[in-house]
N, C-alpha and C. Protein backbone atom coordinates (compact mmCIF):
# COMPACT_ATOMS: atom_id res chain seq x y z
N MET A 1 -25.03 -17.12 54.27
CA MET A 1 -24.30 -15.78 54.37
C MET A 1 -25.42 -14.71 54.75
N GLN A 2 -25.31 -13.97 55.86
CA GLN A 2 -26.34 -13.01 56.14
C GLN A 2 -25.97 -11.59 55.26
N ASP A 3 -26.95 -10.78 54.84
CA ASP A 3 -27.00 -9.44 54.15
C ASP A 3 -25.73 -8.58 54.48
N SER A 4 -25.40 -8.69 55.97
CA SER A 4 -24.69 -7.56 56.20
C SER A 4 -23.19 -8.23 56.24
N ASP A 5 -23.22 -9.58 56.18
CA ASP A 5 -21.59 -10.10 55.97
C ASP A 5 -21.61 -9.86 54.49
N PHE A 6 -22.33 -10.12 53.68
CA PHE A 6 -22.20 -9.88 52.29
C PHE A 6 -21.81 -8.43 52.05
N GLU A 7 -22.44 -7.31 52.47
CA GLU A 7 -22.59 -6.01 52.23
C GLU A 7 -21.00 -5.75 52.77
N GLU A 8 -20.52 -6.13 53.90
CA GLU A 8 -19.32 -5.93 54.50
C GLU A 8 -18.04 -6.48 53.30
N MET A 9 -18.45 -7.60 52.94
CA MET A 9 -17.51 -8.28 52.07
C MET A 9 -17.47 -7.38 50.65
N GLU A 10 -18.45 -7.04 50.11
CA GLU A 10 -18.29 -6.00 48.99
C GLU A 10 -17.72 -4.79 49.24
N TYR A 11 -17.89 -4.31 50.41
CA TYR A 11 -17.17 -2.84 50.95
C TYR A 11 -15.75 -3.09 50.83
N ILE A 12 -15.38 -4.22 51.46
CA ILE A 12 -13.90 -4.68 51.62
C ILE A 12 -13.09 -4.68 50.20
N LEU A 13 -13.91 -5.68 49.26
CA LEU A 13 -13.39 -5.51 47.86
C LEU A 13 -13.28 -4.36 47.20
N ASP A 14 -14.00 -3.65 47.61
CA ASP A 14 -14.21 -2.15 46.78
C ASP A 14 -13.16 -1.27 47.20
N ILE A 15 -12.73 -1.25 48.53
CA ILE A 15 -11.57 -0.41 48.82
C ILE A 15 -10.30 -1.15 48.75
N LEU A 16 -10.01 -2.46 48.32
CA LEU A 16 -8.85 -2.91 48.23
C LEU A 16 -8.34 -2.46 46.98
N PRO A 17 -6.92 -2.27 46.95
CA PRO A 17 -6.23 -1.70 45.61
C PRO A 17 -6.13 -2.62 44.74
N GLU A 18 -6.02 -3.86 44.83
CA GLU A 18 -6.03 -4.84 43.71
C GLU A 18 -7.43 -5.82 43.83
N ALA A 19 -8.44 -5.09 43.72
CA ALA A 19 -9.82 -5.68 44.05
C ALA A 19 -10.31 -6.86 43.02
N ALA A 20 -9.74 -6.33 41.80
CA ALA A 20 -9.92 -7.16 40.75
C ALA A 20 -9.30 -8.43 40.72
N LYS A 21 -8.20 -8.37 40.99
CA LYS A 21 -7.23 -9.62 41.05
C LYS A 21 -8.05 -10.64 42.13
N VAL A 22 -8.35 -10.01 43.29
CA VAL A 22 -9.06 -11.03 44.42
C VAL A 22 -10.50 -11.50 43.84
N GLN A 23 -11.30 -10.70 43.14
CA GLN A 23 -12.48 -11.24 42.57
C GLN A 23 -12.07 -12.46 41.65
N GLU A 24 -11.05 -12.17 40.58
CA GLU A 24 -10.77 -13.12 39.92
C GLU A 24 -10.27 -14.62 40.40
N TYR A 25 -9.58 -14.11 41.58
CA TYR A 25 -9.04 -15.55 42.25
C TYR A 25 -10.74 -16.23 42.79
N PHE A 26 -11.46 -15.54 43.49
CA PHE A 26 -12.60 -16.26 43.86
C PHE A 26 -13.51 -16.90 42.80
N GLU A 27 -13.44 -16.28 41.63
CA GLU A 27 -13.88 -16.98 40.47
C GLU A 27 -13.28 -18.04 40.01
N GLN A 28 -11.99 -18.34 39.94
CA GLN A 28 -11.13 -19.31 40.01
C GLN A 28 -11.64 -20.51 40.80
N LEU A 29 -11.92 -20.12 42.02
CA LEU A 29 -12.06 -21.28 43.06
C LEU A 29 -13.34 -21.97 42.72
N ASP A 30 -14.33 -21.08 42.05
CA ASP A 30 -15.59 -21.81 41.69
C ASP A 30 -15.51 -22.49 40.10
N SER A 31 -14.78 -22.29 39.52
CA SER A 31 -14.53 -23.08 38.33
C SER A 31 -14.23 -24.53 38.41
N PRO A 32 -14.64 -25.36 37.43
CA PRO A 32 -14.30 -26.92 37.61
C PRO A 32 -12.91 -27.06 37.31
N ILE A 33 -12.45 -28.21 37.87
CA ILE A 33 -10.96 -28.46 37.83
C ILE A 33 -10.94 -29.42 36.43
N PRO A 34 -10.14 -29.23 35.77
CA PRO A 34 -10.06 -29.83 34.46
C PRO A 34 -9.48 -31.44 34.72
N THR A 35 -8.95 -31.94 35.89
CA THR A 35 -8.75 -33.35 35.95
C THR A 35 -10.02 -34.16 36.42
N GLU A 36 -11.08 -33.50 36.50
CA GLU A 36 -12.18 -34.01 36.91
C GLU A 36 -13.01 -34.78 35.55
N GLU A 37 -12.40 -34.41 34.57
CA GLU A 37 -13.13 -34.73 33.03
C GLU A 37 -12.52 -36.47 33.19
N HIS A 38 -13.49 -37.32 32.24
CA HIS A 38 -13.33 -38.69 32.45
C HIS A 38 -12.04 -38.76 31.03
N LEU A 39 -11.08 -39.33 31.47
CA LEU A 39 -10.14 -39.55 30.12
C LEU A 39 -10.61 -40.81 29.31
N SER A 40 -10.42 -40.85 28.13
CA SER A 40 -10.42 -42.07 27.31
C SER A 40 -8.93 -42.90 27.56
N ASP A 41 -9.17 -44.03 27.30
CA ASP A 41 -7.98 -45.06 27.33
C ASP A 41 -6.92 -44.55 26.46
N GLU A 42 -6.98 -43.96 25.36
CA GLU A 42 -5.92 -43.47 24.59
C GLU A 42 -5.44 -42.04 25.30
N GLN A 43 -6.18 -41.47 25.96
CA GLN A 43 -5.62 -40.29 26.66
C GLN A 43 -4.58 -40.63 27.70
N ILE A 44 -5.37 -41.59 28.57
CA ILE A 44 -4.49 -42.17 29.69
C ILE A 44 -3.20 -42.82 29.14
N VAL A 45 -3.17 -43.40 28.51
CA VAL A 45 -1.97 -43.99 27.60
C VAL A 45 -1.13 -42.91 27.31
N ASN A 46 -1.59 -41.81 26.50
CA ASN A 46 -0.54 -40.85 26.14
C ASN A 46 -0.22 -40.05 27.42
N LEU A 47 -0.95 -39.61 28.50
CA LEU A 47 -0.49 -39.19 29.73
C LEU A 47 0.71 -40.06 30.33
N VAL A 48 0.64 -41.12 30.49
CA VAL A 48 1.48 -41.97 31.11
C VAL A 48 2.95 -41.91 30.10
N GLN A 49 2.68 -42.00 29.01
CA GLN A 49 4.03 -42.05 28.01
C GLN A 49 4.82 -40.59 28.15
N PHE A 50 4.01 -39.56 28.36
CA PHE A 50 4.44 -38.27 28.35
C PHE A 50 5.26 -37.93 29.81
N GLU A 51 4.61 -38.67 30.84
CA GLU A 51 5.24 -38.44 32.17
C GLU A 51 6.44 -39.43 32.14
N MET A 52 6.42 -40.64 31.61
CA MET A 52 7.60 -41.28 31.23
C MET A 52 8.73 -40.72 30.74
N GLU A 53 8.60 -40.04 29.63
CA GLU A 53 9.61 -39.38 28.97
C GLU A 53 10.19 -38.32 29.66
N GLY A 54 9.49 -37.44 30.58
CA GLY A 54 9.91 -36.67 31.35
C GLY A 54 10.72 -36.95 32.56
N GLU A 55 10.18 -38.51 33.05
CA GLU A 55 11.57 -38.90 34.15
C GLU A 55 12.61 -39.28 33.39
N ASP A 56 12.79 -39.92 32.06
CA ASP A 56 14.23 -39.94 31.45
C ASP A 56 14.86 -38.49 31.49
N GLU A 57 14.41 -37.67 31.13
CA GLU A 57 15.26 -36.33 30.98
C GLU A 57 15.52 -35.90 32.33
N ASP A 58 14.81 -36.16 33.37
CA ASP A 58 15.24 -35.70 34.60
C ASP A 58 16.56 -36.23 35.12
N THR A 59 16.69 -37.80 34.94
CA THR A 59 17.83 -38.63 35.37
C THR A 59 19.10 -38.11 34.81
N SER A 60 18.80 -37.70 33.36
CA SER A 60 20.23 -37.35 32.54
C SER A 60 20.83 -36.27 33.14
N ASP A 61 20.12 -35.26 33.96
CA ASP A 61 20.49 -33.99 34.29
C ASP A 61 21.15 -34.19 35.57
N GLU A 62 21.23 -35.42 36.37
CA GLU A 62 21.69 -35.56 37.63
C GLU A 62 23.09 -35.74 37.67
N GLU A 63 23.71 -34.93 38.65
CA GLU A 63 25.38 -35.01 38.58
C GLU A 63 25.67 -36.37 39.08
N ILE A 64 26.70 -37.00 38.68
CA ILE A 64 27.17 -38.44 38.80
C ILE A 64 27.93 -38.20 40.28
N GLN A 65 27.79 -39.01 41.30
CA GLN A 65 28.55 -38.69 42.43
C GLN A 65 29.99 -39.14 42.43
N LEU A 66 31.00 -38.40 42.64
CA LEU A 66 32.17 -39.00 42.85
C LEU A 66 32.58 -40.15 43.92
N MET A 67 33.14 -41.25 43.45
CA MET A 67 33.34 -42.31 44.27
C MET A 67 34.42 -41.98 45.19
N THR A 68 34.40 -42.29 46.62
CA THR A 68 35.34 -41.99 47.69
C THR A 68 36.35 -43.08 47.28
N PRO A 69 37.74 -42.86 47.85
CA PRO A 69 38.68 -43.82 47.67
C PRO A 69 38.18 -45.13 48.71
N LYS A 70 37.50 -45.01 49.55
CA LYS A 70 37.10 -46.09 50.49
C LYS A 70 35.91 -47.04 49.65
N GLN A 71 35.42 -46.13 48.91
CA GLN A 71 34.20 -47.19 48.01
C GLN A 71 34.94 -47.93 46.95
N ALA A 72 36.17 -47.32 46.23
CA ALA A 72 37.03 -48.17 45.31
C ALA A 72 37.67 -49.17 45.84
N VAL A 73 38.34 -48.91 46.98
CA VAL A 73 38.95 -50.21 47.81
C VAL A 73 37.87 -51.24 47.86
N ASP A 74 36.73 -50.78 48.44
CA ASP A 74 35.77 -51.80 48.92
C ASP A 74 35.22 -52.52 47.60
N GLY A 75 35.00 -51.93 46.62
CA GLY A 75 34.62 -52.57 45.17
C GLY A 75 35.80 -53.38 44.61
N LEU A 76 37.02 -53.10 44.71
CA LEU A 76 38.07 -53.76 44.16
C LEU A 76 38.18 -54.87 44.93
N GLU A 77 38.18 -54.95 46.17
CA GLU A 77 38.39 -56.15 47.13
C GLU A 77 37.03 -57.21 46.92
N ALA A 78 36.13 -56.65 46.75
CA ALA A 78 34.79 -57.32 46.28
C ALA A 78 34.93 -58.16 44.80
N PHE A 79 35.41 -57.29 43.94
CA PHE A 79 35.84 -57.96 42.56
C PHE A 79 36.79 -59.04 42.89
N ILE A 80 38.01 -58.89 43.39
CA ILE A 80 38.94 -59.88 43.54
C ILE A 80 38.36 -61.07 44.23
N LYS A 81 37.72 -60.90 45.32
CA LYS A 81 37.20 -62.18 46.18
C LYS A 81 36.24 -62.73 45.34
N PHE A 82 35.38 -62.15 44.54
CA PHE A 82 34.34 -62.87 43.65
C PHE A 82 35.09 -63.89 42.74
N PHE A 83 36.17 -63.40 42.23
CA PHE A 83 37.08 -64.16 41.19
C PHE A 83 37.68 -65.15 41.81
N GLU A 84 38.36 -64.99 42.82
CA GLU A 84 39.02 -65.85 43.50
C GLU A 84 38.13 -67.16 43.90
N GLN A 85 36.79 -67.02 44.34
CA GLN A 85 35.94 -67.99 44.79
C GLN A 85 35.13 -68.63 43.59
N GLN A 86 35.64 -68.61 42.35
CA GLN A 86 35.04 -68.99 41.46
C GLN A 86 35.54 -70.65 41.31
N GLU A 87 34.65 -71.47 41.17
CA GLU A 87 35.19 -72.92 40.92
C GLU A 87 35.49 -73.25 39.54
N ASP A 88 34.83 -72.53 38.57
CA ASP A 88 34.94 -72.86 36.96
C ASP A 88 36.11 -72.03 36.58
N ASN A 89 37.27 -72.43 36.61
CA ASN A 89 38.52 -71.67 35.91
C ASN A 89 38.57 -71.43 34.61
N SER A 90 37.76 -72.04 34.08
CA SER A 90 37.97 -72.09 32.52
C SER A 90 37.32 -70.65 31.98
N LYS A 91 36.30 -69.93 32.75
CA LYS A 91 35.74 -68.59 32.15
C LYS A 91 36.74 -67.63 33.03
N PHE A 92 37.30 -67.71 33.84
CA PHE A 92 38.20 -66.78 34.70
C PHE A 92 39.61 -67.24 34.47
N ASN A 93 40.63 -66.18 34.22
CA ASN A 93 41.92 -66.22 34.30
C ASN A 93 42.43 -65.69 35.56
N THR A 94 42.60 -66.35 36.51
CA THR A 94 42.90 -65.76 37.79
C THR A 94 44.53 -65.24 37.63
N ASN A 95 45.17 -65.78 36.76
CA ASN A 95 46.59 -65.05 36.54
C ASN A 95 46.70 -63.71 36.17
N GLU A 96 45.28 -63.12 35.70
CA GLU A 96 45.11 -61.82 35.51
C GLU A 96 44.84 -61.07 36.61
N LEU A 97 44.66 -61.60 37.80
CA LEU A 97 44.17 -61.19 38.89
C LEU A 97 45.33 -59.94 39.66
N HIS A 98 46.49 -60.14 39.28
CA HIS A 98 47.53 -59.52 39.90
C HIS A 98 47.58 -57.97 39.19
N PHE A 99 46.66 -57.82 38.28
CA PHE A 99 46.51 -56.26 37.52
C PHE A 99 45.66 -55.72 38.54
N PHE A 100 44.51 -56.37 39.02
CA PHE A 100 43.65 -55.84 39.86
C PHE A 100 44.22 -55.79 41.31
N ARG A 101 44.84 -56.63 41.87
CA ARG A 101 45.74 -56.57 43.29
C ARG A 101 46.72 -55.13 43.12
N LYS A 102 47.21 -55.07 41.80
CA LYS A 102 48.05 -53.79 41.88
C LYS A 102 47.27 -52.36 41.71
N TYR A 103 46.12 -52.32 41.25
CA TYR A 103 45.17 -51.21 41.32
C TYR A 103 44.54 -50.90 42.72
N LEU A 104 44.44 -52.32 43.42
CA LEU A 104 43.86 -52.37 44.83
C LEU A 104 45.03 -51.66 45.71
N HIS A 105 45.82 -52.01 45.66
CA HIS A 105 47.22 -51.50 46.25
C HIS A 105 47.30 -49.85 46.05
N ILE A 106 47.13 -49.47 44.92
CA ILE A 106 47.23 -48.00 44.61
C ILE A 106 46.16 -47.35 45.12
N THR A 107 44.79 -47.72 45.02
CA THR A 107 43.80 -47.34 45.66
C THR A 107 43.79 -47.24 47.29
N LYS A 108 44.49 -48.19 47.78
CA LYS A 108 44.60 -48.20 49.12
C LYS A 108 45.45 -46.84 49.67
N VAL A 109 46.49 -46.78 48.89
CA VAL A 109 47.61 -45.59 49.09
C VAL A 109 46.84 -44.47 49.08
N ILE A 110 46.14 -44.16 47.86
CA ILE A 110 45.09 -42.95 47.78
C ILE A 110 44.28 -42.73 49.02
N ALA A 111 43.46 -43.81 49.14
CA ALA A 111 42.77 -43.83 50.54
C ALA A 111 43.26 -43.31 51.78
N VAL A 112 44.33 -43.92 52.27
CA VAL A 112 45.23 -43.57 53.35
C VAL A 112 45.68 -42.15 53.18
N GLU A 113 46.16 -41.63 52.02
CA GLU A 113 46.85 -40.13 51.66
C GLU A 113 45.35 -39.40 51.81
N SER A 114 44.29 -39.70 51.38
CA SER A 114 43.00 -38.49 51.75
C SER A 114 42.69 -38.63 53.11
N LYS A 115 43.20 -39.33 53.93
CA LYS A 115 42.90 -39.34 55.38
C LYS A 115 43.95 -38.33 56.04
N ARG A 116 44.88 -38.20 55.37
CA ARG A 116 46.02 -37.39 56.25
C ARG A 116 45.50 -36.07 56.57
N GLN A 117 45.94 -35.60 57.88
CA GLN A 117 45.69 -34.31 58.29
C GLN A 117 46.42 -33.26 57.67
N CYS A 118 45.96 -32.18 57.49
CA CYS A 118 46.67 -30.91 57.09
C CYS A 118 46.55 -29.80 57.97
N THR A 119 47.37 -29.09 58.03
CA THR A 119 47.30 -27.59 58.86
C THR A 119 46.06 -26.89 58.56
N LEU A 120 45.69 -26.12 59.88
CA LEU A 120 44.61 -25.09 59.33
C LEU A 120 44.59 -24.43 58.34
N ASP A 121 45.89 -23.85 58.09
CA ASP A 121 46.28 -22.94 57.04
C ASP A 121 45.98 -23.41 55.66
N ASN A 122 46.53 -24.57 55.53
CA ASN A 122 46.09 -25.25 54.20
C ASN A 122 44.97 -25.87 53.91
N PHE A 123 44.10 -26.02 55.18
CA PHE A 123 42.44 -26.40 54.91
C PHE A 123 42.03 -24.94 54.38
N LEU A 124 42.01 -23.91 55.11
CA LEU A 124 41.68 -22.76 54.97
C LEU A 124 42.07 -22.03 53.33
N GLY A 125 43.13 -22.56 52.84
CA GLY A 125 43.72 -21.99 51.48
C GLY A 125 44.46 -20.82 51.97
N ASN A 126 45.19 -20.64 52.93
CA ASN A 126 46.03 -19.44 53.12
C ASN A 126 47.25 -19.88 52.72
């Protein structure tokens, strides 16, 4: 840097209202970054464990997405089809499938009703 550039920078820093903050920012740029330190194996393990604990907390705060009626119909159909295709009937009682077929029918009705058009007034809540 030339002397005139340096003097001009000092002049600008002197007239700035928050010159101390700017100077502190420049000093922070020159300081070493803490992540450049070499970590021991124990420190690495602790760091990874800490990050994994944080991930568990994040997933518990997520909202559970509501299933659409179409998704429920698809799931019940797949469930019924799976049990119907089983060759070993000793593990599965196919006589109980009528309960699931009943709920499949109810869910299909709900899916159809959710697709019904409504008037614009009802949609807007008037």
